[in-house]
Short mmCIF file of C-alpha atoms in Angstrom, two decimals:
data_model
loop_
_atom_site.label_atom_id
_atom_site.label_comp_id
_atom_site.label_asym_id
_atom_site.label_seq_id
_atom_site.Cartn_x
_atom_site.Cartn_y
_atom_site.Cartn_z
CA MET A 31 -12.21 7.11 -28.38
CA ASP A 32 -8.72 6.93 -26.80
CA ALA A 33 -5.64 7.41 -28.94
CA CYS A 34 -4.74 3.75 -28.36
CA ASN A 35 -6.50 0.74 -26.92
CA ALA A 36 -5.89 0.36 -23.21
CA LYS A 37 -4.06 -2.65 -21.90
CA SER A 38 -6.35 -5.30 -20.47
CA ALA A 39 -5.31 -4.84 -16.87
CA GLU A 40 -5.92 -1.10 -16.96
CA SER A 41 -9.22 -1.54 -18.79
CA SER A 42 -10.39 -3.88 -16.06
CA VAL A 43 -9.60 -1.34 -13.37
CA MET A 44 -11.07 1.62 -15.20
CA SER A 45 -14.29 -0.21 -16.03
CA LYS A 46 -15.00 -0.38 -12.31
CA SER A 47 -14.21 3.28 -11.71
CA PRO A 48 -16.80 5.58 -10.18
CA VAL A 49 -18.27 8.04 -12.64
CA VAL A 50 -17.22 11.67 -12.42
CA THR A 51 -20.41 13.70 -12.33
CA ASP A 52 -19.05 16.65 -14.27
CA THR A 53 -15.67 16.74 -15.98
CA THR A 54 -16.46 19.85 -18.02
CA PRO A 55 -14.35 22.25 -15.87
CA ILE A 56 -11.27 20.03 -15.91
CA VAL A 57 -11.52 19.33 -19.65
CA HIS A 58 -12.01 23.06 -20.28
CA CYS A 59 -8.91 23.82 -18.23
CA CYS A 60 -6.93 21.20 -20.17
CA THR A 61 -8.16 22.66 -23.44
CA MET A 62 -7.05 26.17 -22.51
CA ILE A 63 -3.58 25.01 -21.43
CA GLN A 64 -3.13 22.75 -24.44
CA GLY A 65 -4.25 25.55 -26.73
CA ARG A 66 -1.43 27.70 -25.45
CA VAL A 67 1.00 24.82 -25.99
CA VAL A 68 0.07 24.62 -29.66
CA MET A 69 0.34 28.40 -30.07
CA GLU A 70 3.81 28.45 -28.50
CA ALA A 71 4.90 25.59 -30.77
CA ALA A 72 3.69 27.42 -33.87
CA ARG A 73 7.20 28.63 -34.72
CA ASP A 74 7.97 25.17 -36.08
CA ALA A 75 5.37 23.75 -38.47
CA ASP A 76 6.28 20.10 -37.87
CA LEU A 77 6.39 20.60 -34.12
CA LYS A 78 3.08 22.43 -34.24
CA SER A 79 1.45 19.51 -36.07
CA ALA A 80 2.78 16.95 -33.60
CA PHE A 81 1.81 19.04 -30.58
CA TYR A 82 -1.68 19.59 -31.97
CA GLN A 83 -2.32 15.86 -32.39
CA VAL A 84 -0.96 14.97 -28.96
CA SER A 85 -2.92 17.83 -27.42
CA GLN A 86 -6.11 16.39 -28.85
CA ASP A 87 -5.27 13.02 -27.30
CA LEU A 88 -4.61 14.52 -23.87
CA GLN A 89 -7.81 16.56 -23.88
CA LEU A 90 -9.93 13.42 -24.15
CA HIS A 91 -9.45 11.86 -20.75
CA PRO A 92 -6.74 13.65 -18.71
CA VAL A 93 -8.10 12.38 -15.40
CA LYS A 94 -8.46 8.80 -16.62
CA HIS A 95 -4.74 8.49 -17.30
CA VAL A 96 -3.74 9.71 -13.83
CA ALA A 97 -6.34 7.43 -12.21
CA THR A 98 -4.22 4.48 -13.37
CA LEU A 99 -1.75 5.33 -10.60
CA VAL A 100 -3.76 3.29 -8.12
CA GLN A 101 -5.47 -0.03 -8.55
CA SER A 102 -7.61 0.32 -5.43
CA THR A 103 -11.12 1.14 -6.64
CA SER A 104 -12.09 2.43 -3.19
CA ARG A 105 -9.70 5.36 -3.61
CA LEU A 106 -10.15 6.12 -7.30
CA HIS A 107 -12.47 8.99 -6.46
CA VAL A 108 -9.45 10.92 -5.15
CA PHE A 109 -7.97 10.87 -8.65
CA GLN A 110 -11.24 11.34 -10.47
CA VAL A 111 -12.76 14.09 -8.33
CA ALA A 112 -10.44 15.61 -5.71
CA LEU A 113 -7.34 15.84 -7.88
CA PRO A 114 -9.11 17.55 -10.82
CA GLN A 115 -10.68 20.07 -8.45
CA LEU A 116 -7.25 20.93 -7.03
CA ALA A 117 -5.79 21.19 -10.53
CA PHE A 118 -8.50 23.60 -11.62
CA SER A 119 -7.35 25.99 -8.86
CA HIS A 120 -3.61 25.37 -9.25
CA GLU A 121 -2.41 25.37 -12.85
CA TYR A 122 0.99 23.88 -12.01
CA LEU A 123 -0.80 20.72 -10.86
CA MET A 124 -2.69 20.62 -14.16
CA HIS A 125 0.63 20.69 -15.99
CA GLY A 126 1.75 17.78 -13.83
CA ILE A 127 -1.39 15.81 -14.69
CA LEU A 128 -0.90 16.48 -18.40
CA ALA A 129 2.76 15.45 -18.22
CA LEU A 130 1.97 12.13 -16.58
CA SER A 131 -0.98 11.59 -18.92
CA ALA A 132 1.37 12.00 -21.88
CA LEU A 133 3.78 9.47 -20.38
CA HIS A 134 0.92 7.02 -19.90
CA LEU A 135 0.00 7.44 -23.56
CA ALA A 136 3.65 6.83 -24.46
CA TYR A 137 3.49 3.60 -22.48
CA ARG A 138 0.29 2.47 -24.17
CA CYS A 139 1.32 3.57 -27.67
CA PRO A 140 5.04 2.75 -28.17
CA GLY A 141 4.83 3.72 -31.83
CA ARG A 142 4.17 7.34 -30.84
CA ARG A 143 6.41 7.39 -27.79
CA ASN A 144 8.59 10.24 -29.05
CA GLU A 145 5.60 12.53 -29.65
CA TYR A 146 4.09 11.90 -26.25
CA THR A 147 7.43 12.13 -24.47
CA LEU A 148 8.01 15.55 -26.06
CA MET A 149 4.68 16.76 -24.73
CA ALA A 150 5.37 15.24 -21.31
CA THR A 151 8.71 17.04 -21.08
CA TYR A 152 7.09 20.35 -21.98
CA HIS A 153 4.47 20.12 -19.24
CA GLU A 154 6.88 18.66 -16.69
CA GLN A 155 9.31 21.56 -17.07
CA ILE A 156 6.54 24.10 -16.50
CA ALA A 157 5.19 22.17 -13.52
CA LEU A 158 8.66 21.76 -12.00
CA GLY A 159 9.51 25.45 -12.31
CA GLU A 160 6.29 26.59 -10.67
CA PHE A 161 6.58 23.84 -8.05
CA ARG A 162 9.99 25.07 -6.93
CA ALA A 163 8.72 28.63 -6.68
CA ALA A 164 5.65 27.64 -4.66
CA LEU A 165 7.68 25.54 -2.22
CA SER A 166 9.11 28.72 -0.73
CA GLN A 167 5.74 29.41 0.83
CA VAL A 168 3.66 26.35 1.70
CA THR A 169 0.23 27.43 2.94
CA GLN A 170 -2.99 25.76 4.01
CA ASP A 171 -4.39 26.68 0.61
CA ASN A 172 -1.67 25.20 -1.59
CA CYS A 173 -0.29 22.32 0.51
CA HIS A 174 -2.70 19.78 -1.01
CA ALA A 175 -1.84 20.74 -4.60
CA LEU A 176 1.90 20.84 -3.83
CA LEU A 177 1.75 17.39 -2.26
CA ALA A 178 -0.12 16.01 -5.27
CA LEU A 179 2.32 17.57 -7.74
CA GLY A 180 5.30 16.42 -5.70
CA ALA A 181 4.01 12.86 -5.93
CA LEU A 182 3.48 13.15 -9.70
CA LEU A 183 6.98 14.58 -10.21
CA ALA A 184 8.47 11.74 -8.15
CA ILE A 185 6.67 9.21 -10.35
CA MET A 186 7.75 10.69 -13.68
CA PRO A 187 11.32 9.30 -13.77
CA PHE A 188 9.84 5.81 -13.51
CA ALA A 189 7.02 6.54 -15.95
CA SER A 190 9.42 7.95 -18.55
CA THR A 191 11.10 4.55 -19.00
CA ALA A 192 8.00 2.38 -18.54
CA SER A 193 7.34 1.89 -22.25
CA GLN A 194 10.92 0.73 -22.84
CA ARG A 195 11.01 -1.37 -19.67
CA SER A 196 7.98 -3.34 -20.87
CA LEU A 197 10.10 -4.58 -23.80
CA ILE A 198 13.61 -4.89 -22.36
CA PRO A 199 15.07 -4.48 -18.84
CA ILE A 200 16.09 -0.87 -18.19
CA ILE A 201 18.59 -0.97 -15.34
CA PRO A 202 18.46 2.32 -13.38
CA SER A 203 21.77 3.69 -12.19
CA MET A 204 22.35 4.06 -8.47
CA ASP A 205 22.49 7.84 -8.98
CA GLU A 206 19.04 7.80 -10.61
CA ILE A 207 17.61 5.72 -7.78
CA ALA A 208 19.04 8.03 -5.13
CA GLN A 209 17.66 11.08 -6.95
CA SER A 210 14.18 9.54 -7.13
CA PHE A 211 14.29 8.78 -3.42
CA HIS A 212 15.41 12.34 -2.76
CA LEU A 213 12.26 13.63 -4.50
CA ILE A 214 10.13 11.36 -2.33
CA GLN A 215 11.80 12.75 0.78
CA GLY A 216 10.81 16.19 -0.48
CA ILE A 217 7.18 15.08 -0.38
CA LYS A 218 7.65 14.13 3.27
CA ASN A 219 8.96 17.64 3.93
CA ILE A 220 5.73 19.10 2.55
CA LEU A 221 3.70 16.82 4.81
CA GLN A 222 5.75 17.90 7.81
CA SER A 223 5.75 21.63 7.08
CA PRO A 224 4.07 23.71 9.83
CA SER A 225 1.34 24.85 7.43
CA ALA A 226 0.42 21.31 6.39
CA ILE A 227 0.70 19.21 9.55
CA GLY A 228 -2.70 17.73 10.39
CA ILE A 229 -4.32 19.41 7.40
CA VAL A 230 -3.31 17.17 4.52
CA GLN A 231 -4.50 13.93 6.11
CA ASN A 232 -7.92 15.45 6.70
CA GLY A 233 -8.03 17.07 3.26
CA PRO A 234 -9.00 15.84 -0.21
CA LEU A 235 -5.93 13.58 -0.49
CA GLY A 236 -6.45 12.09 2.96
CA PRO A 237 -7.86 8.73 1.79
CA LEU A 238 -4.54 7.97 0.09
CA LEU A 239 -2.58 8.64 3.28
CA ARG A 240 -4.82 6.95 5.82
CA CYS A 241 -4.71 3.23 6.47
CA GLY A 242 -5.49 0.70 9.15
CA SER A 243 -3.17 0.05 12.06
CA PRO A 244 0.06 -1.52 10.81
CA VAL A 245 1.17 -4.83 12.23
CA ALA A 246 3.74 -4.35 14.99
CA PRO A 247 7.13 -4.86 13.28
CA GLY A 248 8.37 -7.03 16.15
CA THR A 249 5.55 -9.54 15.66
CA LEU A 250 6.17 -10.15 11.96
CA GLY A 251 7.63 -13.49 10.94
CA GLY A 252 8.36 -15.18 7.65
CA ALA A 253 11.19 -15.13 5.14
CA PHE A 254 11.39 -11.36 4.69
CA ALA A 255 11.49 -10.57 8.42
CA GLU A 256 14.13 -13.27 8.94
CA SER A 257 16.22 -11.82 6.12
CA LEU A 258 16.06 -8.39 7.76
CA ASP A 259 17.29 -9.97 11.00
CA LYS A 260 20.30 -11.30 9.09
CA LEU A 261 20.96 -7.88 7.56
CA GLU A 262 20.82 -6.26 10.97
CA HIS A 263 23.30 -8.79 12.33
CA LEU A 264 25.61 -8.17 9.35
CA ASN A 265 25.43 -4.41 9.86
CA ASN A 266 26.01 -4.67 13.61
CA GLY A 267 29.05 -6.85 13.00
CA GLY A 268 30.87 -3.81 11.63
CA ILE A 269 32.51 -5.82 8.87
CA VAL A 270 31.00 -3.81 6.04
CA CYS A 271 30.78 -0.34 7.56
CA LYS A 272 34.16 -0.79 9.31
CA SER A 273 35.06 2.31 11.30
CA MET A 274 32.40 4.59 9.85
CA PRO A 275 29.73 5.05 12.56
CA ALA A 276 27.65 7.36 10.33
CA ASP A 277 27.39 4.65 7.66
CA HIS A 278 26.44 2.04 10.25
CA ILE A 279 23.71 4.31 11.64
CA ALA A 280 22.38 5.11 8.16
CA CYS A 281 22.12 1.43 7.23
CA LYS A 282 20.55 0.62 10.58
CA GLY A 283 17.90 3.28 9.92
CA ALA A 284 17.26 1.92 6.42
CA ILE A 285 16.73 -1.61 7.77
CA ALA A 286 14.39 -0.28 10.46
CA GLY A 287 12.52 1.59 7.71
CA LEU A 288 12.10 -1.67 5.79
CA ARG A 289 10.57 -3.25 8.89
CA GLN A 290 8.14 -0.35 9.25
CA THR A 291 7.26 -0.49 5.56
CA TYR A 292 6.68 -4.23 5.63
CA ALA A 293 4.46 -3.83 8.70
CA LEU A 294 2.46 -1.14 6.90
CA ILE A 295 2.05 -3.35 3.83
CA ARG A 296 0.56 -6.04 6.04
CA ALA A 297 -2.11 -3.68 7.42
CA GLU A 298 -5.67 -4.56 6.40
CA ASP A 299 -6.79 -1.26 4.87
CA VAL A 300 -3.85 0.06 2.89
CA VAL A 301 -2.97 0.96 -0.68
CA ARG A 302 0.01 -1.34 -1.01
CA GLU A 303 1.38 0.52 -4.03
CA PHE A 304 1.73 3.60 -1.82
CA ALA A 305 2.69 1.76 1.37
CA VAL A 306 5.76 0.22 -0.27
CA TRP A 307 6.98 3.65 -1.28
CA THR A 308 6.99 5.01 2.25
CA TRP A 309 10.42 3.42 2.66
CA PRO A 310 12.40 6.04 0.68
CA SER A 311 10.89 8.70 2.94
CA LEU A 312 12.02 6.81 6.06
CA VAL A 313 15.69 6.26 5.24
CA PRO A 314 18.30 8.72 6.54
CA ALA A 315 19.65 11.22 4.02
CA ARG A 316 23.09 9.68 4.51
CA PHE A 317 21.74 6.38 3.15
CA LEU A 318 21.03 8.04 -0.20
CA ASP A 319 24.69 9.09 -0.33
CA LEU A 320 25.68 5.47 0.33
CA ILE A 321 23.56 4.33 -2.61
CA ARG A 322 25.32 6.85 -4.85
CA GLN A 323 28.67 5.60 -3.57
CA ARG A 324 27.70 1.96 -4.32
CA HIS A 325 28.24 1.09 -0.66
CA PRO A 326 27.87 -2.74 -0.47
CA MET A 327 25.67 -2.80 2.64
CA ALA A 328 23.40 -0.10 1.25
CA LEU A 329 23.08 -2.00 -2.04
CA VAL A 330 22.05 -5.21 -0.27
CA ILE A 331 19.39 -3.30 1.66
CA LEU A 332 18.23 -1.65 -1.56
CA ALA A 333 17.88 -5.10 -3.17
CA HIS A 334 15.41 -6.09 -0.44
CA PHE A 335 13.36 -2.99 -1.19
CA GLY A 336 13.43 -3.89 -4.88
CA VAL A 337 11.81 -7.22 -4.02
CA LEU A 338 9.03 -5.52 -2.05
CA SER A 339 8.39 -3.13 -4.91
CA ASN A 340 8.28 -5.92 -7.48
CA LEU A 341 5.94 -8.13 -5.45
CA PHE A 342 3.49 -5.55 -4.14
CA VAL A 343 3.43 -2.86 -6.84
CA ASN A 344 1.82 -3.53 -10.21
CA SER A 345 1.11 -0.01 -11.41
CA TRP A 346 2.07 0.50 -15.06
CA PHE A 347 4.86 2.97 -14.32
CA LEU A 348 6.64 0.67 -11.84
CA ARG A 349 5.91 -2.74 -13.33
CA GLY A 350 9.20 -4.66 -13.39
CA TRP A 351 11.19 -1.80 -11.87
CA GLY A 352 12.06 -3.70 -8.69
CA ALA A 353 13.49 -6.62 -10.66
CA CYS A 354 15.60 -4.18 -12.68
CA VAL A 355 16.91 -2.62 -9.46
CA LEU A 356 17.87 -6.04 -8.15
CA GLN A 357 19.67 -6.78 -11.41
CA GLY A 358 21.54 -3.48 -11.11
CA VAL A 359 22.55 -4.24 -7.51
CA VAL A 360 23.89 -7.65 -8.53
CA GLY A 361 26.01 -6.01 -11.23
CA GLU A 362 27.44 -3.46 -8.79
CA LEU A 363 28.22 -6.10 -6.15
CA ASP A 364 29.87 -8.38 -8.70
CA ALA A 365 32.00 -5.46 -9.90
CA ALA A 366 33.04 -4.61 -6.33
CA GLY A 367 34.10 -8.22 -5.68
CA LEU A 368 33.79 -7.97 -1.88
CA GLY A 369 31.90 -11.22 -1.34
CA MET A 370 28.58 -9.46 -0.69
CA ARG A 371 26.82 -11.00 -3.68
CA ARG A 372 25.55 -13.94 -1.62
CA TRP A 373 23.46 -11.60 0.52
CA VAL A 374 21.10 -10.99 -2.39
CA ASP A 375 20.75 -14.64 -3.40
CA GLU A 376 17.62 -15.03 -1.29
CA PRO A 377 15.83 -11.96 -2.73
CA ILE A 378 16.68 -13.25 -6.22
CA ARG A 379 15.12 -16.61 -5.34
CA TRP A 380 11.97 -14.88 -4.05
CA LEU A 381 11.52 -13.11 -7.36
CA ARG A 382 12.23 -16.12 -9.53
CA GLN A 383 9.90 -18.39 -7.58
CA GLY A 384 7.21 -15.78 -6.93
CA VAL A 385 7.44 -16.37 -3.18
CA SER A 386 4.62 -14.73 -1.23
CA LEU A 387 6.00 -12.43 1.44
#
């Protein structure tokens, strides 16, 4: 029995999940790690009691919680089989799984959010420390586990506010958004490291990375493609970026990345939740600086990404995030008072009317 009843959408997905033939090793590994957690917390009786209860919850179905990251049943086996096998060989990945599992429990059980968040923080800190150390030497043996953990760590900032966001809008700051995108770019660096090139896509995580041929960006029509044309014209006009060629180039690259991402989303065999989030890995590093600086052109481009995220991603940890980003962008543009607010009117209309892109 789970600590809390699952939400109906997640229950529907999980009821169709393939059965893991033998979860004994992964549960045993969780039990050993969680046992150490309780022992280390024994200095404080109240903390020990809380950790013990949460540990029991996490030991029940650690893989099930992480499997909620994707709503494509054809790829659930990656989370239910391949990921646990990697975690059994790489303990830092197991800590990442336990951290995200605790955040999922916090989302499902708001009344115990503080307990689960405490446990999530504990495991995340261990995973992050070991992740940084391992990144100094990416090998053919650890590249799969590092990629998996990198993805989990990139998700956690969103997952940590999911339970609150389901009740009230939590507007992320531009600094927080840029930092999250920076983590995603770190995942790309793992994929492109000499030891991992060509190996990861053919490895246990390959099904999550492979997809059908994307639609050629130049052949895409519709409201979103037309809006990107307008953004490109605005950027090329030099009104916003003025005499800063580096800013113009960064925004141009971000718009091109949105075209690529939209084309990938429209491919036939693709996990849309993942396809949408290729965009942060495609934007120039300078563009992240522009987000931090509340650059008007960068914010308008970011608003368009927020719409894509809101329309095509329904995973529990990102549900409603795109709409919150758009709300944050509107606030920043209104505060700047440069007349750029009108450039996000169309994305706002798409969200309000549920326009299919």
